[in-house]
Structures are given as structure tokens and as C-alpha cells.
Coordinates of C-alpha atoms and ligand atoms in Angstrom, one line a residue:
M1 CA -102.0 -95.6 168.7
P2 CA -98.9 -96.0 166.4
S3 CA -95.5 -95.0 168.0
A4 CA -94.1 -91.6 167.1
R5 CA -90.8 -92.4 164.7
P6 CA -88.1 -89.9 165.3
T7 CA -87.8 -86.9 162.9
F8 CA -84.7 -84.4 162.0
D9 CA -83.9 -81.2 161.6
L10 CA -81.0 -82.3 158.7
V11 CA -81.8 -85.2 156.4
V12 CA -79.5 -86.5 153.5
A13 CA -81.4 -88.3 150.7
A14 CA -78.9 -90.0 148.5
N15 CA -78.6 -92.8 146.5
R16 CA -76.5 -94.9 148.5
L17 CA -76.5 -94.7 151.9
P18 CA -73.2 -94.3 153.2
V19 CA -72.5 -97.8 154.5
D20 CA -71.8 -101.6 153.3
K21 CA -73.1 -105.1 153.9
V22 CA -71.0 -107.5 155.0
V23 CA -70.9 -110.9 156.4
T24 CA -68.6 -112.2 158.5
E25 CA -67.0 -114.8 159.1
T26 CA -69.2 -116.4 161.6
G27 CA -72.4 -115.5 159.0
E28 CA -73.9 -112.4 161.0
T29 CA -74.1 -109.3 158.5
E30 CA -72.8 -106.0 159.9
W31 CA -72.7 -102.4 158.2
R32 CA -69.3 -100.7 157.6
R33 CA -69.0 -97.5 157.0
S34 CA -68.7 -97.0 153.4
P35 CA -65.6 -94.2 153.1
G36 CA -66.4 -91.9 150.8
G37 CA -66.1 -88.0 151.5
L38 CA -69.2 -87.0 151.2
V39 CA -69.8 -89.8 154.3
T40 CA -66.6 -87.5 156.3
A41 CA -67.9 -84.5 155.7
M42 CA -71.5 -85.0 156.7
E43 CA -70.2 -86.8 159.9
S44 CA -68.3 -83.4 161.0
V45 CA -71.6 -81.5 159.9
M46 CA -73.8 -84.5 162.1
R47 CA -71.7 -84.1 164.8
A48 CA -73.1 -80.8 165.3
Q49 CA -77.2 -81.9 164.5
P50 CA -78.6 -84.9 164.5
G51 CA -79.1 -86.1 161.4
A52 CA -80.8 -89.1 158.8
W53 CA -79.7 -90.2 156.1
V54 CA -82.1 -91.9 154.0
G55 CA -80.7 -94.1 150.5
W56 CA -80.8 -97.8 148.9
A57 CA -78.4 -100.5 150.9
G58 CA -77.3 -102.1 148.1
D59 CA -79.3 -105.2 147.5
A60 CA -82.5 -105.5 145.5
G61 CA -85.6 -106.5 147.1
D62 CA -86.7 -105.6 151.2
A63 CA -84.9 -103.0 153.2
P64 CA -83.8 -103.4 156.5
E65 CA -85.0 -101.9 159.2
P66 CA -83.9 -98.4 160.1
F67 CA -81.3 -98.3 162.3
E68 CA -77.7 -96.2 163.4
E69 CA -74.4 -96.2 162.8
D70 CA -72.0 -93.2 164.1
G71 CA -74.4 -91.3 165.4
I72 CA -76.6 -91.3 161.7
H73 CA -80.1 -92.6 161.9
L74 CA -79.8 -94.4 158.2
E75 CA -83.7 -94.5 156.7
P76 CA -82.8 -97.2 153.8
V77 CA -84.9 -97.2 150.8
P78 CA -85.8 -100.2 149.2
L79 CA -85.4 -101.0 145.3
S80 CA -86.5 -104.2 143.1
A81 CA -84.7 -106.2 140.8
A82 CA -86.9 -104.8 138.0
E83 CA -85.8 -101.1 139.5
V84 CA -82.2 -101.5 140.1
R85 CA -82.4 -102.6 136.3
D86 CA -84.1 -99.8 135.0
F87 CA -83.8 -96.4 137.4
Y88 CA -80.5 -97.3 138.1
E89 CA -78.5 -98.6 135.6
G90 CA -80.7 -97.9 133.0
F91 CA -82.3 -94.3 133.2
S92 CA -79.6 -93.2 135.9
N93 CA -76.0 -94.7 134.4
D94 CA -77.7 -95.5 130.8
T95 CA -80.0 -91.6 130.2
L96 CA -78.6 -89.7 132.2
W97 CA -74.6 -90.0 133.0
P98 CA -74.0 -90.2 128.7
I99 CA -76.0 -87.2 128.7
Y100 CA -74.3 -85.0 131.5
H101 CA -70.7 -86.1 130.4
D102 CA -70.6 -84.7 126.8
V103 CA -71.9 -87.8 125.5
I104 CA -69.3 -89.4 125.1
V105 CA -71.2 -92.9 124.4
P106 CA -74.7 -92.3 123.0
A107 CA -77.4 -91.9 125.5
R108 CA -80.6 -94.5 125.7
F109 CA -83.7 -92.9 126.0
H110 CA -86.1 -95.8 127.4
R111 CA -89.6 -95.0 128.8
D112 CA -90.2 -97.2 131.4
W113 CA -86.8 -96.5 132.3
W114 CA -88.1 -92.9 133.2
A115 CA -91.0 -94.3 134.7
S116 CA -89.3 -95.9 137.4
Y117 CA -87.2 -93.0 138.0
Q118 CA -90.1 -91.3 138.6
T119 CA -91.1 -93.9 141.1
V120 CA -88.6 -94.6 142.7
N121 CA -87.7 -90.6 143.3
R122 CA -91.3 -90.1 145.1
R123 CA -90.3 -93.5 147.4
F124 CA -87.3 -91.6 147.9
A125 CA -89.5 -88.3 149.0
E126 CA -91.6 -90.0 151.1
A127 CA -89.4 -91.8 153.1
V128 CA -88.0 -87.8 153.2
A129 CA -91.2 -86.5 154.1
E130 CA -91.7 -89.1 157.0
V131 CA -88.1 -88.0 158.8
A132 CA -88.0 -84.7 158.6
A133 CA -88.5 -82.2 161.6
P134 CA -91.0 -79.8 161.0
G135 CA -88.4 -76.8 159.4
A136 CA -86.2 -79.4 158.4
T137 CA -83.1 -78.7 155.9
V138 CA -83.1 -81.8 153.6
W139 CA -80.1 -81.6 151.3
V140 CA -80.5 -84.6 148.5
Q141 CA -77.4 -85.5 146.7
D142 CA -76.6 -86.1 142.9
Y143 CA -78.4 -86.8 139.4
Q144 CA -80.7 -90.2 140.9
L145 CA -82.2 -88.4 142.7
Q146 CA -83.8 -85.1 140.0
L147 CA -86.9 -85.5 140.9
V148 CA -87.1 -85.6 144.5
P149 CA -86.4 -81.6 145.6
A150 CA -90.1 -80.3 144.2
L151 CA -91.7 -83.7 145.2
V152 CA -90.9 -83.1 148.8
R153 CA -92.0 -80.1 148.9
E154 CA -95.3 -81.1 147.5
L155 CA -95.5 -83.4 150.7
R156 CA -94.0 -80.7 153.1
P157 CA -93.9 -77.1 152.0
D158 CA -92.2 -76.2 155.6
V159 CA -89.2 -77.7 154.9
R160 CA -85.7 -76.2 153.7
I161 CA -84.3 -78.0 150.7
G162 CA -81.0 -77.9 148.7
W163 CA -79.9 -80.0 146.1
F164 CA -76.0 -81.1 145.2
D165 CA -74.9 -82.3 141.5
H166 CA -71.7 -84.5 141.8
I167 CA -71.5 -84.5 138.2
P168 CA -71.5 -82.1 135.1
F169 CA -74.3 -80.1 134.3
P170 CA -74.8 -80.1 130.3
P171 CA -75.0 -77.4 127.7
V172 CA -78.3 -77.3 126.7
E173 CA -78.2 -78.1 123.7
L174 CA -77.6 -81.9 125.2
F175 CA -79.7 -81.0 128.3
A176 CA -82.7 -80.4 124.8
Q177 CA -81.9 -84.6 124.0
L178 CA -83.7 -85.2 127.3
P179 CA -87.6 -86.2 126.3
W180 CA -88.7 -85.9 129.9
R181 CA -86.2 -82.2 130.1
A182 CA -89.6 -80.2 131.3
Q183 CA -89.7 -82.7 134.5
L184 CA -86.2 -83.1 135.1
L185 CA -86.0 -78.9 135.7
E186 CA -88.5 -78.5 137.3
G187 CA -87.6 -81.1 140.0
L188 CA -85.2 -79.4 140.6
L189 CA -87.0 -76.1 140.9
G190 CA -88.4 -78.4 144.2
A191 CA -85.5 -76.6 145.9
D192 CA -84.5 -73.7 147.6
F193 CA -80.9 -74.2 146.1
L194 CA -78.4 -76.1 144.0
G195 CA -75.1 -76.3 144.2
F196 CA -72.9 -77.2 141.2
Q197 CA -69.0 -78.5 141.0
R198 CA -68.3 -75.5 138.4
Q199 CA -69.8 -72.1 137.3
A200 CA -70.1 -73.1 134.2
D201 CA -72.5 -76.0 135.0
A202 CA -74.7 -73.3 137.6
R203 CA -74.6 -71.8 134.4
N204 CA -75.7 -74.5 132.2
F205 CA -78.6 -75.0 134.1
V206 CA -80.1 -71.9 134.8
R207 CA -80.0 -71.6 130.4
A208 CA -81.8 -74.5 130.1
C209 CA -84.4 -73.4 132.6
R210 CA -84.5 -70.1 130.8
Q211 CA -85.0 -71.4 127.3
L212 CA -86.2 -75.0 128.0
L213 CA -88.6 -73.8 130.6
G214 CA -89.2 -70.0 129.5
A215 CA -88.3 -68.8 133.1
A216 CA -87.0 -65.7 133.8
T217 CA -83.3 -65.8 135.3
K218 CA -81.7 -63.4 136.7
G219 CA -77.9 -63.7 136.7
D220 CA -77.1 -66.7 139.7
R221 CA -81.6 -66.4 140.4
V222 CA -84.3 -68.9 138.2
A223 CA -88.2 -67.2 138.8
V224 CA -90.3 -70.3 139.9
D225 CA -93.2 -68.0 140.0
H226 CA -94.2 -64.7 141.8
E227 CA -93.7 -65.9 145.4
R228 CA -90.5 -68.6 145.3
Q229 CA -86.8 -68.0 143.2
V230 CA -83.9 -70.6 143.3
R231 CA -80.2 -70.0 143.0
A232 CA -78.3 -72.1 141.2
A233 CA -74.2 -71.5 142.6
A234 CA -71.0 -73.4 142.5
I235 CA -69.4 -74.5 145.7
P236 CA -66.7 -77.3 144.7
I237 CA -66.5 -80.8 146.7
S238 CA -63.4 -81.5 148.4
V239 CA -61.5 -84.0 150.3
D240 CA -61.1 -84.5 154.3
F241 CA -57.9 -82.9 154.1
R242 CA -56.3 -83.8 157.4
G243 CA -58.0 -87.7 158.1
L244 CA -56.4 -88.7 154.7
E245 CA -52.8 -86.9 155.1
A246 CA -52.7 -88.5 158.5
L247 CA -53.6 -91.4 157.3
A248 CA -50.6 -91.0 154.5
K249 CA -48.2 -90.2 157.3
R250 CA -48.5 -93.4 159.3
P251 CA -45.4 -94.8 159.1
D252 CA -47.6 -98.5 158.2
V253 CA -48.7 -96.2 154.8
R254 CA -45.2 -94.9 154.0
A255 CA -43.4 -98.4 154.5
R256 CA -45.8 -99.9 151.8
A257 CA -45.3 -97.3 149.1
K258 CA -41.4 -97.4 150.1
E259 CA -42.5 -101.7 149.3
I260 CA -44.6 -101.3 146.2
R261 CA -41.8 -99.0 144.0
A262 CA -39.8 -102.1 145.4
S263 CA -41.8 -104.4 143.8
L264 CA -42.0 -102.8 140.6
G265 CA -37.8 -103.2 140.5
D266 CA -37.4 -99.8 142.2
P267 CA -38.2 -97.2 138.4
K268 CA -37.0 -94.1 138.6
V269 CA -40.8 -92.7 137.4
L270 CA -43.5 -94.8 138.8
M271 CA -47.0 -93.1 136.7
L272 CA -50.2 -93.7 138.5
G273 CA -54.0 -94.2 136.7
V274 CA -56.3 -94.4 139.5
D275 CA -60.2 -94.7 138.2
R276 CA -63.7 -96.3 138.1
L277 CA -63.4 -98.2 134.6
D278 CA -66.2 -95.6 133.5
Y279 CA -65.9 -94.3 129.8
T280 CA -65.6 -90.7 131.0
K281 CA -62.1 -90.9 132.5
G282 CA -59.9 -91.0 129.6
I283 CA -57.8 -94.1 130.2
R284 CA -58.2 -95.1 126.6
H285 CA -56.8 -91.6 125.5
R286 CA -53.9 -92.6 128.3
L287 CA -52.4 -95.8 127.3
K288 CA -52.3 -94.4 123.7
A289 CA -50.3 -91.3 125.2
Y290 CA -48.4 -93.9 126.8
E291 CA -47.7 -96.5 124.4
E292 CA -46.8 -93.9 122.5
L293 CA -43.9 -92.8 124.2
L294 CA -43.0 -96.0 124.3
L295 CA -42.5 -96.7 120.5
E296 CA -41.2 -93.3 120.1
G297 CA -38.2 -94.6 122.7
R298 CA -38.7 -91.6 124.8
I299 CA -39.4 -93.6 128.2
S300 CA -38.6 -97.8 128.2
P301 CA -39.3 -100.2 131.0
P302 CA -38.3 -100.9 134.0
D303 CA -36.9 -97.1 133.9
V304 CA -40.5 -95.8 133.5
T305 CA -43.6 -98.0 134.8
F306 CA -47.5 -97.4 134.7
V307 CA -49.9 -98.9 137.2
Q308 CA -53.5 -97.9 136.3
V309 CA -56.1 -99.1 139.3
A310 CA -59.5 -99.4 137.7
T311 CA -62.0 -99.9 139.9
P312 CA -65.4 -102.1 138.6
S313 CA -68.0 -100.3 138.2
R314 CA -71.6 -100.5 136.3
E315 CA -70.7 -103.4 135.0
R316 CA -75.0 -104.5 133.9
V317 CA -74.4 -101.5 131.8
E318 CA -73.3 -103.1 128.0
A319 CA -70.9 -99.4 127.6
Y320 CA -68.6 -100.6 130.6
R321 CA -68.9 -104.0 130.0
L322 CA -66.9 -103.1 126.1
L323 CA -64.9 -100.4 127.6
R324 CA -63.5 -103.1 130.2
T325 CA -62.5 -105.8 126.9
E326 CA -61.0 -102.7 125.2
I327 CA -58.7 -101.8 128.3
E328 CA -58.0 -104.9 128.8
Q329 CA -56.7 -105.7 125.0
T330 CA -55.2 -102.3 124.6
V331 CA -53.3 -103.2 128.1
G332 CA -51.9 -106.5 126.7
R333 CA -50.8 -105.6 123.4
I334 CA -48.8 -102.6 125.0
N335 CA -47.5 -105.3 127.5
G336 CA -47.1 -108.0 124.4
D337 CA -45.1 -104.8 122.6
L338 CA -43.6 -103.5 124.6
G339 CA -43.4 -105.1 127.6
H340 CA -40.0 -107.6 128.6
I341 CA -39.8 -110.5 131.1
G342 CA -39.9 -109.3 134.5
A343 CA -40.8 -105.6 133.3
P344 CA -44.1 -104.9 132.2
A345 CA -45.1 -101.9 130.7
V346 CA -48.3 -101.4 132.2
H347 CA -49.7 -102.8 135.9
Y348 CA -52.8 -103.4 135.4
L349 CA -55.9 -104.0 138.9
H350 CA -59.1 -104.2 138.2
H351 CA -59.5 -104.2 142.4
S352 CA -61.1 -101.9 144.8
Y353 CA -58.8 -101.5 147.6
P354 CA -58.5 -100.0 151.6
R355 CA -58.1 -96.3 152.1
E356 CA -54.3 -97.4 153.5
E357 CA -53.3 -98.6 150.2
M358 CA -54.1 -96.2 148.2
A359 CA -52.8 -93.2 150.1
A360 CA -49.3 -95.8 150.1
L361 CA -49.7 -95.8 146.2
F362 CA -50.5 -92.2 145.3
Q363 CA -47.0 -91.4 147.6
A364 CA -45.4 -93.8 146.1
A365 CA -46.1 -92.4 142.4
D366 CA -44.0 -89.7 140.2
V367 CA -46.3 -89.2 138.4
M368 CA -50.3 -89.2 138.7
L369 CA -52.4 -89.4 135.5
V370 CA -55.9 -87.5 135.9
T371 CA -57.1 -87.4 132.1
P372 CA -61.2 -87.2 132.1
L373 CA -62.8 -86.5 129.4
R374 CA -65.2 -84.5 131.6
D375 CA -65.8 -85.0 135.1
G376 CA -67.7 -83.1 137.3
M377 CA -64.9 -82.6 140.0
N378 CA -62.2 -86.0 140.6
L379 CA -61.6 -86.9 144.1
V380 CA -58.3 -88.3 143.2
A381 CA -56.4 -85.2 141.8
K382 CA -57.1 -83.6 145.4
E383 CA -56.2 -87.0 147.4
Y384 CA -53.4 -87.7 145.0
V385 CA -52.1 -83.8 146.6
T386 CA -53.6 -84.6 149.8
C387 CA -51.0 -87.3 150.5
R388 CA -48.0 -85.9 149.1
Y389 CA -47.6 -83.8 152.2
D390 CA -43.2 -84.5 151.4
L391 CA -43.7 -82.2 148.4
G392 CA -42.9 -84.9 146.1
G393 CA -44.6 -86.5 142.7
A394 CA -46.7 -84.3 140.2
L395 CA -49.8 -84.5 139.0
V396 CA -51.0 -84.3 135.4
L397 CA -54.7 -83.0 135.2
S398 CA -57.3 -82.8 132.5
E399 CA -58.8 -79.9 132.3
F400 CA -61.7 -81.8 131.7
T401 CA -62.4 -82.0 135.2
G402 CA -63.7 -79.3 138.0
A403 CA -60.7 -79.8 139.9
W404 CA -58.5 -78.0 136.8
H405 CA -60.4 -75.3 137.8
E406 CA -59.0 -75.5 141.2
L407 CA -55.6 -77.0 140.7
H408 CA -54.6 -75.0 137.7
Q409 CA -50.3 -75.0 138.6
S410 CA -50.5 -78.8 137.8
F411 CA -49.8 -80.2 134.5
A412 CA -52.4 -79.1 132.2
C413 CA -53.8 -81.2 129.2
N414 CA -55.8 -81.9 127.0
P415 CA -56.5 -85.3 126.7
H416 CA -58.4 -85.5 123.2
D417 CA -55.1 -84.2 121.7
I418 CA -52.3 -87.0 122.5
E419 CA -49.5 -85.0 121.5
G420 CA -50.3 -82.5 123.9
L421 CA -51.0 -85.3 126.4
K422 CA -47.9 -86.9 125.9
Q423 CA -46.1 -83.2 126.3
A424 CA -47.6 -82.8 129.6
I425 CA -46.4 -86.1 130.7
L426 CA -42.7 -85.7 129.5
R427 CA -43.1 -82.2 131.6
A428 CA -43.6 -83.9 134.4
M429 CA -41.8 -86.5 134.4
N430 CA -38.6 -83.6 133.8
T431 CA -39.2 -80.2 135.5
P432 CA -37.1 -79.8 137.8
A433 CA -37.7 -81.1 141.3
K434 CA -37.4 -77.8 143.2
D435 CA -40.3 -76.5 140.9
K436 CA -42.4 -79.3 141.1
Q437 CA -41.6 -78.9 144.9
R438 CA -43.1 -75.0 144.5
I439 CA -46.0 -76.4 142.5
M440 CA -46.9 -79.3 144.8
R441 CA -47.0 -76.6 147.8
A442 CA -49.6 -74.6 146.1
L443 CA -52.2 -77.6 145.0
R444 CA -51.6 -78.8 148.6
R445 CA -52.5 -75.1 150.0
R446 CA -55.7 -74.7 148.0
V447 CA -57.0 -78.6 149.1
S448 CA -56.3 -77.7 152.7
D449 CA -58.3 -74.6 152.6
N450 CA -61.3 -76.0 151.0
D451 CA -62.0 -78.9 152.1
V452 CA -64.8 -81.3 152.6
Q453 CA -65.7 -80.2 155.8
R454 CA -65.6 -76.7 154.2
W455 CA -67.3 -77.2 151.8
A456 CA -70.7 -78.9 153.9
S457 CA -70.3 -75.8 156.1
R458 CA -70.4 -73.4 152.9
Y459 CA -72.8 -75.4 151.0
L460 CA -75.3 -75.2 154.5
A461 CA -75.2 -71.9 154.7
A462 CA -75.9 -70.9 151.0
L463 CA -78.5 -73.2 151.9
A464 CA -79.7 -71.3 155.1
A465 CA -79.3 -68.2 153.0
A466 CA -81.2 -69.4 150.0
P467 CA -83.9 -66.2 149.3
E468 CA -87.5 -67.3 149.4
R469 CA -89.2 -64.5 148.0
P470 CA -88.0 -62.6 145.1
A471 CA -88.1 -58.8 144.7
P472 CA -90.1 -56.6 142.5
D473 CA -89.0 -56.8 139.3
R474 CA -86.2 -58.2 139.8
Y475 CA -86.6 -60.4 136.6
A476 CA -85.7 -58.4 132.9
Ligands
ADQ1 P1 -67.0 -90.9 140.4 O1 -67.0 -90.8 139.3 O2 -66.6 -92.0 141.0 O3 -67.5 -89.7 141.7 P2 -64.0 -89.7 141.9 O4 -64.4 -88.2 142.4 O5 -62.7 -89.9 141.7 O6 -65.0 -90.2 140.7 O7 -63.7 -90.1 143.2 C1 -63.9 -91.3 142.9 C2 -63.3 -92.0 144.9 O8 -62.9 -93.5 144.7 C3 -62.0 -91.9 145.3 O9 -62.2 -91.3 146.6 C4 -60.4 -92.7 145.1 O10 -60.2 -92.7 145.7 C5 -61.4 -93.4 144.8 N1 -61.1 -95.3 144.1 C6 -61.4 -95.1 142.9 N2 -60.7 -96.0 142.6 C7 -60.3 -97.0 143.9 C8 -59.9 -97.8 144.1 N3 -59.9 -98.8 143.4 N4 -60.4 -98.4 145.2 C9 -60.4 -97.8 146.6 N5 -61.1 -96.4 146.1 C10 -60.5 -96.0 144.5 C11 -68.1 -89.1 141.2 C12 -67.7 -87.7 139.9 C13 -66.9 -87.0 140.7 C14 -66.8 -86.2 141.5 C15 -67.5 -87.6 142.6 C16 -67.8 -86.3 143.7 O11 -67.9 -88.5 139.0 O12 -66.3 -85.7 139.5 O13 -65.4 -85.8 142.2 O14 -68.9 -87.4 142.2 O15 -68.2 -85.1 143.9

């Protein structure tokens, strides 16, 4: 008889496992926890109930055997090199990502990418079905796995299924462009509860079901049939406030923040941008506003300087390669035209940094520029205010981020409006310290009251309470 596989009452499915493979100096393979907020949130949940995490380990080819890490059972799903190209880089990041982010770059549609997306989603659903205990809670994450809810329901009608959308859900006019729009909606409607970053995202989803599937809807509910309805609501994600604040308070991190400022020549104003190098993040618009402020003589290095950290991202997708070239040319031009010896106008860093260094950078920055053209949430904004326990600093925040809906007191901007963005930057620089402290206190309270642990527990409570059957004649 084959040995029984372990099963779990809580199963998370995400494109990536919460660990990264590291090869040590002695050539051994080790797994190191990746430091995302989702992982921290899940740790707190999985301490109370044992859980499994289904995801890709990050290398093309065979998957490692299932293993345990920090009390979480990890169930790796294999992706071939062709699937990394078609499912991940292709359909997820070159079809869905642009459509879900306002088509800032054109979306590309390829039927073989879609075929690969279906194959991989089925593989994830099968892995989930294997490790879910009877009546388990299954929590599927993000846009790469939108078919998984319905596929899991087919295989395991006994489990309760939730899905959370980390990115925006587009207006129906954009979503309707997708040749596979009906299948994607039907995939999601396999869930009992769908969570979104903003109410507007949840509403966009409900409207898409009504207009494109002809589904009956009422408020935040979509009727699937006479037996079942699905609720779509906003539960905005957050950061590990206490953990990150404790890190920011560490003496070595505070000393590093001072050192960063000193190595930049102790500027009067240090501006900071921290993003994945993605066209959604508004880095070009930010650089343009900054360049114009320099050209107009309203700011000048070395008094004012700007550090832009851009994490390498999706470098095999063409739109990302083009963006990188453009950003690096712009930085080169600004420094060539407007920098001085020993005082470049922009310090551009194309690296990933440890959490300690990020916390030190946040503490060193007088003005944090978070200017996406569209962003599901933007955790950088919340991390910045979390690290400013000293109530210093000012946050310039785009209205097109999910975070702005919670952090209204920040210095708001529309990044498309370069003149307005410049004004927001100047306001963030010149507002009296006392007023900025008051703003920072309010922002911090908001994030502290709504941290990532609260997000996970609110989500799981909403999933547990999700209605299974519609009341008769609820729907118009
Ligand atoms: P992302 O688009 O990746 O996430 P974001 O929310 O800003 O965007 O999270 C980025 C994370 O990476 C932050 O924790 C940040 O500190 C970290 N990071 C950025 N640059 C780094 C660097 N150089 N070194 C180390 N760490 C770096 C998606 C959605 C968002 C949504 C999140 C969570 O696009 O809108 O907020 O998921 O749901």
C-alpha cells in the first residue's frame, strides 16, 4: 500500500514558494525564507493550525521533493523552461499584467501562452487537492492562478476556497479585451470568497461577471447558480508593522541610516524611490519631475539629492528590457547635464538589498517618492511609514495606488501631471516639521492598526463566513 501523504487544514497556493534556494560555499543547497509580508502573515496563521504551501521553487525543470521549513509544509510544483516562458513570462506577465494595470504597455495575446496557463493552473490545482485535508481551507494567491479555484472545486468539492488579488482588477472595458475573459471569470467563481485590494477592484470584478457572463449580481455577491454565490470584497494587504518597526529601531540599522546620509554628503534633503523596475511604478515620471525641478533651479545637488533603488525584475520580458534602457539613459543624461564632481543628481542602484539596508534607507530619506501609474497596494509606502518611528520624513504618494486609499494624509500626487507632482515634492520638502510629524503619526496609526497579521485574519474570517447558498429571490 502506498504510504498516506500528509494532509493539512490550511493550504496556501501561490506562484512562488516562500523560500529561495541558496548554494552555500561548500556547495550544499539550502532554502532561505524570502522576506515578503505574505510569508510573515502566513507564519502567524500557521502557528495556530498546521499548513501547507503549494508553489514553484524558482528553477525550471524537476521540482524538489516536498519539505518542511519553519513549520510550514512546502509542496513544490515543477515548471518546465517552456512553461516559465509561456505561463509565467508570457501569459502572466505580458498578457494579464498589462491588462490589469491600465494597459500602460500593450498586452500581448498568444494562444499557446494561454494553453500553458491552463496546464500549469491544473497542475497547481492537483497539488492542492493532494495535500488538502477533508474540509480544508484553501487560499489561492494572485493573478497567475485564476483558474485554480474552479479546478480545485471540481477535484475537491469538500474544501472552502478563497482567492486574493494582489494587483488591481481592471475596469470591464479593459478586461473585455482578453480573448479568455469568460474562462478567467469562471475560474475565479470557483471560489467561495474573493478578496481585493480596493473596493473599486471588487466592483470591477462583479461588473465583469454581470456584463460578460450575464451573471445575476447583488451588492458584492455574484450568483453562480441556484446553489451557490460568491462574495467579492476589499481586504487591503499590509506589512508586518511590529516586526519591521523593531528592525528599524535596531542600533545597527540606525547607525547605517546615518552612514548612508554621510556618504551622500549629508544633504539637506534626501529623496528616495524604491521599486521593482516595472513600468507601472512611474519611475520615468518621477525622474522627469525631479529633472525639471533641477532645471528650474528650485532644487540643486548637493543640497538635495535623489537615490533611486530599482530592483531587477522580469528581465526576459521585452517591455522590461526597454524600460531599463530608458531609465538608465535618463539617469545618465540627468547626471551628465546637472550633476557635479562628487555630487551626482541621481544615485541609481539596480540591486536587491537585505531588509536591514531597506529599513536604513527608509530612515535616511526625508522625502519618499511612491509615484506608480497603477499599483494594487504598494507596500513600500507602508514600509516607509512603519520605519519612521521618529516621525521624520514625508511620503509623496500616487492616487493610483491601493495604499493611497488608506493613507490619505500623505502628500498626494497624480504622477501623469508632472507640474502637480513637482508641487507635491516641493510641499513635502517645505511643510514645517511639526505638521509633517502630525501627518506621519496619523499614517503610522493607520498601518499599525491594520498590519499584515490583521489582513490575514480578516481574510480568513471572511472566507469562513462566506455564504454558500443564496437566499431565494435575492437577485434581480
Ligand atoms: P510589487 O509590485 O512587487 O507587489 P510592492 O507592494 O511595492 O510591489 O512590494 C515590493 C516589495 O519588494 C516591498 O516589500 C519592498 O520593500 C521590496 N523591495 C523593493 N525593492 C527592493 C530592493 N531593491 N531590495 C529589497 N527589497 C526590495 C505586488 C503588487 C503590489 C502589492 C503587493 C502585495 O504589485 O501592488 O502591494 O504585491 O500585495
